[in-house]
Amino acid sequence: MVGAFNDVSALSWSFDPVTYGHCDILRRAFDLFEDVIVGVAVNPAKSSLFSQLERQEMMREVIASMGEPSSSHTGVIAFDTLAIDAARAVGVTALIRGVRDTADLDYEMQIARRNVKRAPGIRTIFLPASPSMRTVSSTLVREIARMGGNVDLFVPAVVARKLTQKLAS
């Protein structure tokens, strides 16, 4: 079903680090869109474990490891503006937003309402997290890793290695 919308979508989060929850939404975006651009955001309200450059590279490695045929139509960009402005700048037609619960949905709906005023031609598509991914968050993963716990159930192997290396330094 690749190319169901036959245009370009974008996903954006801070990806600090990339989790299986992110991969779940990304895999479904591959099913819906021929081209997918992943935006790695800078969130000034958060203190990131990984630099923006490290997060971009991590995302590229995760996408390559997913083995998706659509990965050749996937780009990874960085931005430090509003997601809607970055989306408009690269010409996407839809923003894909993963939601885990009603709190996420309420928050994302507020942003979507503002975005439609800023860029009426860009749709926002909400994809609910798979049931097994609803409790997975980058914050949870960082906390587990900092406490020496095993994060293999929550992140791809490449991310687990990078977490171990980062926290050891």
N, CA and C atoms as an extended XYZ file, in Angstrom:
507
Properties=species:S:1:pos:R:3:atomname:S:1:resname:S:1:resid:I:1 pbc="F F F"
N         0.817       -1.186        0.000 N   MET     1
C         0.000        0.000        0.000 CA  MET     1
C         0.866        1.258        0.000 C   MET     1
N         2.132        1.131       -0.268 N   VAL     2
C         2.994        2.305       -0.304 CA  VAL     2
C         2.435        3.299       -1.310 C   VAL     2
N         2.423        4.552       -0.903 N   GLY     3
C         1.961        5.592       -1.807 CA  GLY     3
C         0.464        5.790       -1.812 C   GLY     3
N        -0.224        5.377       -0.748 N   ALA     4
C        -1.671        5.542       -0.713 CA  ALA     4
C        -2.068        6.999       -0.908 C   ALA     4
N        -1.303        7.922       -0.316 N   PHE     5
C        -1.568        9.340       -0.507 CA  PHE     5
C        -0.701        9.899       -1.626 C   PHE     5
N         0.374        9.164       -1.985 N   ASN     6
C         1.241        9.512       -3.097 CA  ASN     6
C         1.802       10.925       -3.003 C   ASN     6
N         2.125       11.354       -1.821 N   ASP     7
C         2.763       12.643       -1.641 CA  ASP     7
C         3.769       12.535       -0.499 C   ASP     7
N         4.063       13.604        0.159 N   VAL     8
C         5.128       13.607        1.150 CA  VAL     8
C         4.575       13.866        2.536 C   VAL     8
N         5.029       13.092        3.491 N   SER     9
C         4.631       13.304        4.882 CA  SER     9
C         5.859       13.630        5.707 C   SER     9
N         5.615       14.126        6.907 N   ALA    10
C         6.714       14.418        7.828 CA  ALA    10
C         6.338       13.968        9.223 C   ALA    10
N         7.305       13.453        9.936 N   LEU    11
C         7.151       13.136       11.347 CA  LEU    11
C         8.178       13.981       12.073 C   LEU    11
N         7.832       14.515       13.202 N   SER    12
C         8.839       15.274       13.943 CA  SER    12
C         8.681       15.054       15.442 C   SER    12
N         9.797       14.794       16.066 N   TRP    13
C         9.907       14.672       17.505 CA  TRP    13
C        11.339       15.001       17.852 C   TRP    13
N        11.640       14.973       19.128 N   SER    14
C        13.032       15.211       19.491 CA  SER    14
C        13.868       13.930       19.360 C   SER    14
N        13.233       12.744       19.417 N   PHE    15
C        13.945       11.473       19.223 CA  PHE    15
C        15.167       11.372       20.131 C   PHE    15
N        14.957       11.553       21.441 N   ASP    16
C        16.082       11.567       22.373 CA  ASP    16
C        15.936       10.490       23.433 C   ASP    16
N        16.083        9.228       23.093 N   PRO    17
C        16.488        8.640       21.820 CA  PRO    17
C        15.280        8.105       21.032 C   PRO    17
N        15.581        7.551       19.862 N   VAL    18
C        14.568        6.889       19.036 CA  VAL    18
C        14.097        5.639       19.780 C   VAL    18
N        12.782        5.439       19.839 N   THR    19
C        12.221        4.264       20.519 CA  THR    19
C        11.463        3.392       19.521 C   THR    19
N        11.075        2.212       19.980 N   TYR    20
C        10.220        1.366       19.144 CA  TYR    20
C         8.871        2.033       18.886 C   TYR    20
N         8.438        2.905       19.791 N   GLY    21
C         7.205        3.661       19.560 CA  GLY    21
C         7.340        4.554       18.335 C   GLY    21
N         8.472        5.241       18.209 N   HIS    22
C         8.732        6.055       17.022 CA  HIS    22
C         8.755        5.173       15.774 C   HIS    22
N         9.424        4.018       15.875 N   CYS    23
C         9.519        3.097       14.731 CA  CYS    23
C         8.138        2.600       14.306 C   CYS    23
N         7.270        2.360       15.266 N   ASP    24
C         5.905        1.910       15.001 CA  ASP    24
C         5.166        2.938       14.130 C   ASP    24
N         5.246        4.190       14.510 N   ILE    25
C         4.576        5.252       13.750 CA  ILE    25
C         5.253        5.431       12.395 C   ILE    25
N         6.564        5.388       12.366 N   LEU    26
C         7.303        5.543       11.109 CA  LEU    26
C         6.952        4.435       10.118 C   LEU    26
N         6.883        3.213       10.600 N   ARG    27
C         6.541        2.083        9.723 CA  ARG    27
C         5.153        2.294        9.099 C   ARG    27
N         4.223        2.804        9.883 N   ARG    28
C         2.878        3.046        9.342 CA  ARG    28
C         2.870        4.229        8.386 C   ARG    28
N         3.732        5.202        8.620 N   ALA    29
C         3.856        6.322        7.668 CA  ALA    29
C         4.375        5.812        6.326 C   ALA    29
N         5.308        4.848        6.365 N   PHE    30
C         5.793        4.240        5.125 CA  PHE    30
C         4.652        3.595        4.342 C   PHE    30
N         3.682        3.019        5.055 N   ASP    31
C         2.548        2.381        4.396 CA  ASP    31
C         1.620        3.392        3.730 C   ASP    31
N         1.585        4.602        4.274 N   LEU    32
C         0.643        5.604        3.783 CA  LEU    32
C         1.224        6.544        2.732 C   LEU    32
N         2.517        6.797        2.808 N   PHE    33
C         3.130        7.808        1.961 CA  PHE    33
C         4.321        7.244        1.202 C   PHE    33
N         4.488        7.721       -0.012 N   GLU    34
C         5.625        7.295       -0.816 CA  GLU    34
C         6.924        7.890       -0.290 C   GLU    34
N         6.875        9.149        0.111 N   ASP    35
C         8.051        9.835        0.631 CA  ASP    35
C         7.783       10.289        2.063 C   ASP    35
N         8.738       10.039        2.923 N   VAL    36
C         8.607       10.407        4.329 CA  VAL    36
C         9.850       11.186        4.737 C   VAL    36
N         9.642       12.338        5.337 N   ILE    37
C        10.741       13.136        5.868 CA  ILE    37
C        10.598       13.145        7.389 C   ILE    37
N        11.661       12.765        8.057 N   VAL    38
C        11.664       12.750        9.516 CA  VAL    38
C        12.379       14.012        9.982 C   VAL    38
N        11.687       14.812       10.770 N   GLY    39
C        12.270       16.034       11.296 CA  GLY    39
C        12.728       15.835       12.726 C   GLY    39
N        14.002       16.048       12.959 N   VAL    40
C        14.577       15.941       14.301 CA  VAL    40
C        14.578       17.341       14.902 C   VAL    40
N        13.760       17.515       15.911 N   ALA    41
C        13.522       18.841       16.480 CA  ALA    41
C        14.464       19.164       17.627 C   ALA    41
N        14.708       20.447       17.773 N   VAL    42
C        15.359       20.972       18.967 CA  VAL    42
C        14.235       21.487       19.844 C   VAL    42
N        14.168       20.994       21.058 N   ASN    43
C        13.159       21.469       21.997 CA  ASN    43
C        13.873       22.233       23.100 C   ASN    43
N        13.807       23.573       23.056 N   PRO    44
C        14.538       24.360       24.055 CA  PRO    44
C        14.057       24.131       25.488 C   PRO    44
N        12.873       23.559       25.648 N   ALA    45
C        12.349       23.301       26.989 CA  ALA    45
C        12.936       22.021       27.590 C   ALA    45
N        13.643       21.243       26.764 N   LYS    46
C        14.204       19.976       27.240 CA  LYS    46
C        15.726       20.012       27.191 C   LYS    46
N        16.330       19.287       28.102 N   SER    47
C        17.769       19.093       28.086 CA  SER    47
C        18.022       17.733       27.440 C   SER    47
N        18.580       17.747       26.249 N   SER    48
C        18.756       16.511       25.481 CA  SER    48
C        19.984       15.738       25.925 C   SER    48
N        19.865       14.435       25.919 N   LEU    49
C        20.999       13.557       26.190 CA  LEU    49
C        21.920       13.531       24.971 C   LEU    49
N        21.308       13.408       23.793 N   PHE    50
C        22.057       13.348       22.539 CA  PHE    50
C        21.969       14.690       21.820 C   PHE    50
N        23.035       15.062       21.133 N   SER    51
C        23.011       16.283       20.334 CA  SER    51
C        22.059       16.092       19.152 C   SER    51
N        21.694       17.182       18.529 N   GLN    52
C        20.808       17.087       17.367 CA  GLN    52
C        21.475       16.267       16.258 C   GLN    52
N        22.748       16.476       16.045 N   LEU    53
C        23.470       15.718       15.023 CA  LEU    53
C        23.487       14.224       15.358 C   LEU    53
N        23.708       13.891       16.623 N   GLU    54
C        23.692       12.480       17.044 CA  GLU    54
C        22.303       11.866       16.832 C   GLU    54
N        21.256       12.635       17.124 N   ARG    55
C        19.893       12.123       16.953 CA  ARG    55
C        19.561       11.926       15.481 C   ARG    55
N        20.036       12.828       14.627 N   GLN    56
C        19.823       12.656       13.187 CA  GLN    56
C        20.491       11.373       12.699 C   GLN    56
N        21.749       11.189       13.070 N   GLU    57
C        22.484       10.008       12.642 CA  GLU    57
C        21.833        8.736       13.191 C   GLU    57
N        21.402        8.791       14.445 N   MET    58
C        20.727        7.643       15.050 CA  MET    58
C        19.468        7.288       14.252 C   MET    58
N        18.700        8.309       13.875 N   MET    59
C        17.483        8.061       13.104 CA  MET    59
C        17.818        7.443       11.748 C   MET    59
N        18.847        7.938       11.090 N   ARG    60
C        19.244        7.358        9.792 CA  ARG    60
C        19.603        5.880        9.960 C   ARG    60
N        20.354        5.568       11.017 N   GLU    61
C        20.747        4.179       11.264 CA  GLU    61
C        19.533        3.307       11.574 C   GLU    61
N        18.600        3.822       12.351 N   VAL    62
C        17.389        3.061       12.684 CA  VAL    62
C        16.577        2.798       11.422 C   VAL    62
N        16.396        3.805       10.583 N   ILE    63
C        15.629        3.626        9.340 CA  ILE    63
C        16.308        2.575        8.469 C   ILE    63
N        17.628        2.640        8.342 N   ALA    64
C        18.355        1.655        7.542 CA  ALA    64
C        18.169        0.245        8.106 C   ALA    64
N        18.131        0.132        9.427 N   SER    65
C        17.986       -1.187       10.053 CA  SER    65
C        16.569       -1.747        9.948 C   SER    65
N        15.600       -0.868        9.651 N   MET    66
C        14.214       -1.326        9.549 CA  MET    66
C        13.979       -2.146        8.286 C   MET    66
N        14.833       -1.976        7.280 N   GLY    67
C        14.709       -2.762        6.068 CA  GLY    67
C        13.456       -2.477        5.266 C   GLY    67
N        12.911       -1.300        5.409 N   GLU    68
C        11.701       -0.934        4.674 CA  GLU    68
C        12.049       -0.576        3.238 C   GLU    68
N        11.276       -1.078        2.266 N   PRO    69
C        11.535       -0.697        0.879 CA  PRO    69
C        11.376        0.801        0.665 C   PRO    69
N        10.576        1.438        1.486 N   SER    70
C        10.346        2.869        1.350 CA  SER    70
C        11.505        3.698        1.888 C   SER    70
N        12.466        3.040        2.560 N   SER    71
C        13.509        3.830        3.191 CA  SER    71
C        14.318        4.632        2.185 C   SER    71
N        14.331        4.224        0.915 N   SER    72
C        15.042        5.014       -0.093 CA  SER    72
C        14.314        6.323       -0.372 C   SER    72
N        13.069        6.426        0.057 N   HIS    73
C        12.287        7.639       -0.109 CA  HIS    73
C        12.126        8.375        1.219 C   HIS    73
N        13.087        8.176        2.090 N   THR    74
C        13.014        8.774        3.421 CA  THR    74
C        14.179        9.724        3.614 C   THR    74
N        13.876       10.898        4.128 N   GLY    75
C        14.920       11.850        4.456 CA  GLY    75
C        14.871       12.183        5.932 C   GLY    75
N        15.984       12.617        6.466 N   VAL    76
C        16.058       13.040        7.854 CA  VAL    76
C        16.615       14.462        7.853 C   VAL    76
N        15.838       15.367        8.426 N   ILE    77
C        16.272       16.761        8.506 CA  ILE    77
C        16.276       17.206        9.961 C   ILE    77
N        16.984       18.278       10.231 N   ALA    78
C        16.976       18.885       11.556 CA  ALA    78
C        16.311       20.243       11.444 C   ALA    78
N        15.648       20.650       12.519 N   PHE    79
C        15.059       21.987       12.524 CA  PHE    79
C        14.986       22.523       13.936 C   PHE    79
N        15.000       23.860       14.020 N   ASP    80
C        14.894       24.515       15.322 CA  ASP    80
C        13.814       25.595       15.283 C   ASP    80
N        12.834       25.374       14.416 N   THR    81
C        11.691       26.273       14.278 CA  THR    81
C        10.439       25.505       14.690 C   THR    81
N         9.282       26.097       14.489 N   LEU    82
C         8.041       25.344       14.668 CA  LEU    82
C         7.995       24.233       13.620 C   LEU    82
N         7.467       23.084       13.989 N   ALA    83
C         7.396       21.954       13.067 CA  ALA    83
C         6.642       22.322       11.790 C   ALA    83
N         5.581       23.096       11.917 N   ILE    84
C         4.788       23.455       10.734 CA  ILE    84
C         5.606       24.319        9.783 C   ILE    84
N         6.459       25.189       10.315 N   ASP    85
C         7.311       26.022        9.456 CA  ASP    85
C         8.365       25.175        8.754 C   ASP    85
N         8.943       24.210        9.466 N   ALA    86
C         9.913       23.303        8.848 CA  ALA    86
C         9.227       22.460        7.782 C   ALA    86
N         8.013       21.996        8.065 N   ALA    87
C         7.269       21.187        7.096 CA  ALA    87
C         6.987       21.982        5.831 C   ALA    87
N         6.556       23.202        6.005 N   ARG    88
C         6.262       24.053        4.850 CA  ARG    88
C         7.537       24.314        4.045 C   ARG    88
N         8.652       24.534        4.731 N   ALA    89
C         9.922       24.841        4.061 CA  ALA    89
C        10.398       23.700        3.160 C   ALA    89
N        10.108       22.460        3.553 N   VAL    90
C        10.550       21.319        2.731 CA  VAL    90
C         9.435       20.760        1.851 C   VAL    90
N         8.267       21.370        1.894 N   GLY    91
C         7.199       21.017        0.966 CA  GLY    91
C         6.392       19.777        1.293 C   GLY    91
N         6.263       19.446        2.551 N   VAL    92
C         5.438       18.277        2.881 CA  VAL    92
C         3.957       18.633        2.796 C   VAL    92
N         3.138       17.616        2.630 N   THR    93
C         1.690       17.813        2.537 CA  THR    93
C         0.948       17.327        3.763 C   THR    93
N         1.650       16.609        4.640 N   ALA    94
C         0.993       16.095        5.846 CA  ALA    94
C         2.003       15.943        6.965 C   ALA    94
N         1.551       16.248        8.166 N   LEU    95
C         2.331       15.975        9.370 CA  LEU    95
C         1.731       14.737       10.022 C   LEU    95
N         2.555       13.756       10.298 N   ILE    96
C         2.114       12.542       10.984 CA  ILE    96
C         2.447       12.718       12.455 C   ILE    96
N         1.462       12.529       13.303 N   ARG    97
C         1.673       12.661       14.742 CA  ARG    97
C         1.200       11.391       15.437 C   ARG    97
N         2.093       10.781       16.166 N   GLY    98
C         1.722        9.618       16.955 CA  GLY    98
C         1.140       10.067       18.284 C   GLY    98
N         0.093        9.392       18.714 N   VAL    99
C        -0.516        9.720       20.005 CA  VAL    99
C        -0.646        8.441       20.828 C   VAL    99
N        -0.258        8.545       22.107 N   ARG   100
C        -0.304        7.386       23.005 CA  ARG   100
C        -1.568        7.341       23.830 C   ARG   100
N        -2.109        8.521       24.153 N   ASP   101
C        -3.267        8.563       25.048 CA  ASP   101
C        -4.037        9.854       24.810 C   ASP   101
N        -5.072       10.074       25.604 N   THR   102
C        -5.910       11.260       25.398 CA  THR   102
C        -5.160       12.547       25.709 C   THR   102
N        -4.210       12.503       26.628 N   ALA   103
C        -3.414       13.704       26.915 CA  ALA   103
C        -2.598       14.098       25.684 C   ALA   103
N        -1.958       13.115       25.040 N   ASP   104
C        -1.231       13.389       23.792 CA  ASP   104
C        -2.172       13.956       22.735 C   ASP   104
N        -3.341       13.336       22.601 N   LEU   105
C        -4.293       13.764       21.581 CA  LEU   105
C        -4.754       15.197       21.828 C   LEU   105
N        -5.091       15.523       23.062 N   ASP   106
C        -5.512       16.893       23.376 CA  ASP   106
C        -4.423       17.897       23.023 C   ASP   106
N        -3.205       17.603       23.408 N   TYR   107
C        -2.070       18.486       23.121 CA  TYR   107
C        -1.874       18.629       21.611 C   TYR   107
N        -1.867       17.503       20.906 N   GLU   108
C        -1.640       17.519       19.458 CA  GLU   108
C        -2.787       18.211       18.709 C   GLU   108
N        -4.000       18.079       19.219 N   MET   109
C        -5.142       18.767       18.588 CA  MET   109
C        -4.985       20.279       18.683 C   MET   109
N        -4.509       20.770       19.812 N   GLN   110
C        -4.273       22.214       19.958 CA  GLN   110
C        -3.255       22.700       18.924 C   GLN   110
N        -2.195       21.947       18.773 N   ILE   111
C        -1.166       22.318       17.794 CA  ILE   111
C        -1.729       22.244       16.377 C   ILE   111
N        -2.493       21.195       16.085 N   ALA   112
C        -3.070       21.033       14.744 CA  ALA   112
C        -3.991       22.196       14.390 C   ALA   112
N        -4.774       22.652       15.363 N   ARG   113
C        -5.662       23.803       15.108 CA  ARG   113
C        -4.855       25.057       14.782 C   ARG   113
N        -3.751       25.254       15.478 N   ARG   114
C        -2.893       26.412       15.174 CA  ARG   114
C        -2.214       26.247       13.820 C   ARG   114
N        -1.775       25.018       13.532 N   ASN   115
C        -1.067       24.761       12.278 CA  ASN   115
C        -1.930       25.015       11.061 C   ASN   115
N        -3.201       24.684       11.159 N   VAL   116
C        -4.093       24.859       10.009 CA  VAL   116
C        -4.216       26.336        9.647 C   VAL   116
N        -4.054       27.202       10.617 N   LYS   117
C        -4.088       28.644       10.347 CA  LYS   117
C        -2.779       29.105        9.710 C   LYS   117
N        -1.672       28.502       10.114 N   ARG   118
C        -0.356       28.885        9.583 CA  ARG   118
C        -0.092       28.279        8.219 C   ARG   118
N        -0.586       27.078        7.982 N   ALA   119
C        -0.322       26.364        6.719 CA  ALA   119
C        -1.535       25.511        6.374 C   ALA   119
N        -2.585       26.137        5.822 N   PRO   120
C        -3.830       25.401        5.556 CA  PRO   120
C        -3.681       24.213        4.605 C   PRO   120
N        -2.642       24.195        3.795 N   GLY   121
C        -2.463       23.092        2.842 CA  GLY   121
C        -1.795       21.866        3.416 C   GLY   121
N        -1.351       21.943        4.663 N   ILE   122
C        -0.675       20.796        5.278 CA  ILE   122
C        -1.636       20.128        6.255 C   ILE   122
N        -1.943       18.875        5.988 N   ARG   123
C        -2.842       18.112        6.859 CA  ARG   123
C        -2.084       17.578        8.072 C   ARG   123
N        -2.791       17.344        9.149 N   THR   124
C        -2.226       16.646       10.305 CA  THR   124
C        -2.971       15.323       10.416 C   THR   124
N        -2.214       14.244       10.462 N   ILE   125
C        -2.784       12.902       10.562 CA  ILE   125
C        -2.313       12.292       11.871 C   ILE   125
N        -3.268       11.891       12.699 N   PHE   126
C        -2.950       11.275       13.985 CA  PHE   126
C        -2.972        9.761       13.838 C   PHE   126
N        -1.911        9.136       14.289 N   LEU   127
C        -1.845        7.676       14.299 CA  LEU   127
C        -1.732        7.225       15.753 C   LEU   127
N        -2.679        6.420       16.205 N   PRO   128
C        -2.598        5.950       17.588 CA  PRO   128
C        -1.449        4.957       17.757 C   PRO   128
N        -0.785        5.052       18.870 N   ALA   129
C         0.282        4.098       19.173 CA  ALA   129
C        -0.310        2.698       19.279 C   ALA   129
N         0.458        1.733       18.828 N   SER   130
C         0.042        0.343       19.004 CA  SER   130
C        -0.065        0.076       20.501 C   SER   130
N        -0.967       -0.803       20.916 N   PRO   131
C        -1.154       -1.047       22.350 CA  PRO   131
C         0.145       -1.346       23.104 C   PRO   131
N         1.032       -2.102       22.493 N   SER   132
C         2.279       -2.444       23.190 CA  SER   132
C         3.250       -1.266       23.287 C   SER   132
N         2.997       -0.208       22.558 N   MET   133
C         3.894        0.952       22.544 CA  MET   133
C         3.364        2.137       23.352 C   MET   133
N         2.185        2.021       23.905 N   ARG   134
C         1.559        3.172       24.558 CA  ARG   134
C         2.309        3.697       25.775 C   ARG   134
N         3.084        2.882       26.415 N   THR   135
C         3.808        3.346       27.604 CA  THR   135
C         5.272        3.672       27.314 C   THR   135
N         5.691        3.501       26.058 N   VAL   136
C         7.089        3.743       25.696 CA  VAL   136
C         7.290        5.222       25.389 C   VAL   136
N         8.279        5.813       26.050 N   SER   137
C         8.634        7.205       25.774 CA  SER   137
C        10.150        7.344       25.882 C   SER   137
N        10.678        8.340       25.212 N   SER   138
C        12.116        8.604       25.304 CA  SER   138
C        12.517        8.917       26.738 C   SER   138
N        11.669        9.633       27.454 N   THR   139
C        11.950        9.968       28.857 CA  THR   139
C        12.096        8.697       29.686 C   THR   139
N        11.177        7.757       29.523 N   LEU   140
C        11.232        6.475       30.236 CA  LEU   140
C        12.518        5.734       29.898 C   LEU   140
N        12.858        5.688       28.618 N   VAL   141
C        14.058        4.977       28.184 CA  VAL   141
C        15.311        5.596       28.794 C   VAL   141
N        15.412        6.920       28.765 N   ARG   142
C        16.577        7.585       29.366 CA  ARG   142
C        16.683        7.268       30.858 C   ARG   142
N        15.545        7.295       31.549 N   GLU   143
C        15.552        7.014       32.991 CA  GLU   143
C        16.013        5.593       33.277 C   GLU   143
N        15.498        4.639       32.543 N   ILE   144
C        15.902        3.240       32.727 CA  ILE   144
C        17.395        3.083       32.451 C   ILE   144
N        17.858        3.681       31.349 N   ALA   145
C        19.272        3.564       30.978 CA  ALA   145
C        20.172        4.203       32.026 C   ALA   145
N        19.785        5.368       32.528 N   ARG   146
C        20.603        6.052       33.545 CA  ARG   146
C        20.709        5.238       34.838 C   ARG   146
N        19.681        4.450       35.119 N   MET   147
C        19.682        3.623       36.326 CA  MET   147
C        20.313        2.249       36.078 C   MET   147
N        20.877        2.049       34.876 N   GLY   148
C        21.565        0.805       34.558 CA  GLY   148
C        20.642       -0.315       34.121 C   GLY   148
N        19.394        0.006       33.837 N   GLY   149
C        18.446       -1.015       33.410 CA  GLY   149
C        18.592       -1.381       31.941 C   GLY   149
N        17.960       -2.488       31.579 N   ASN   150
C        17.982       -2.986       30.210 CA  ASN   150
C        16.889       -2.286       29.398 C   ASN   150
N        17.267       -1.649       28.300 N   VAL   151
C        16.303       -0.923       27.465 CA  VAL   151
C        15.969       -1.664       26.167 C   VAL   151
N        16.435       -2.906       26.038 N   ASP   152
C        16.253       -3.654       24.790 CA  ASP   152
C        14.798       -3.810       24.363 C   ASP   152
N        13.872       -3.814       25.308 N   LEU   153
C        12.453       -3.954       24.954 CA  LEU   153
C        11.863       -2.671       24.379 C   LEU   153
N        12.580       -1.565       24.512 N   PHE   154
C        12.030       -0.260       24.153 CA  PHE   154
C        12.706        0.424       22.970 C   PHE   154
N        13.939       -0.001       22.637 N   VAL   155
C        14.691        0.671       21.574 CA  VAL   155
C        15.388       -0.346       20.677 C   VAL   155
N        15.629        0.024       19.401 N   PRO   156
C        16.416       -0.846       18.527 CA  PRO   156
C        17.834       -1.030       19.063 C   PRO   156
N        18.494       -2.090       18.640 N   ALA   157
C        19.827       -2.442       19.137 CA  ALA   157
C        20.829       -1.301       18.947 C   ALA   157
N        20.789       -0.635       17.804 N   VAL   158
C        21.729        0.465       17.549 CA  VAL   158
C        21.545        1.582       18.585 C   VAL   158
N        20.323        1.833       18.987 N   VAL   159
C        20.038        2.875       19.981 CA  VAL   159
C        20.514        2.426       21.361 C   VAL   159
N        20.282        1.168       21.699 N   ALA   160
C        20.743        0.653       22.996 CA  ALA   160
C        22.257        0.794       23.113 C   ALA   160
N        22.982        0.487       22.020 N   ARG   161
C        24.448        0.626       22.033 CA  ARG   161
C        24.846        2.089       22.236 C   ARG   161
N        24.184        2.984       21.533 N   LYS   162
C        24.516        4.415       21.651 CA  LYS   162
C        24.215        4.944       23.057 C   LYS   162
N        23.128        4.460       23.647 N   LEU   163
C        22.805        4.861       25.026 CA  LEU   163
C        23.892        4.407       25.989 C   LEU   163
N        24.328        3.162       25.843 N   THR   164
C        25.376        2.623       26.702 CA  THR   164
C        26.653        3.426       26.558 C   THR   164
N        27.028        3.725       25.313 N   GLN   165
C        28.256        4.500       25.051 CA  GLN   165
C        28.141        5.912       25.635 C   GLN   165
N        27.012        6.557       25.417 N   LYS   166
C        26.822        7.938       25.877 CA  LYS   166
C        26.876        8.014       27.401 C   LYS   166
N        26.197        7.083       28.054 N   LEU   167
C        26.141        7.138       29.516 CA  LEU   167
C        27.449        6.693       30.173 C   LEU   167
N        28.262        5.937       29.434 N   ALA   168
C        29.563        5.507       29.965 CA  ALA   168
C        30.592        6.631       29.890 C   ALA   168
N        30.349        7.593       29.002 N   SER   169
C        31.342        8.680       28.820 CA  SER   169
C        31.133        9.816       29.792 C   SER   169
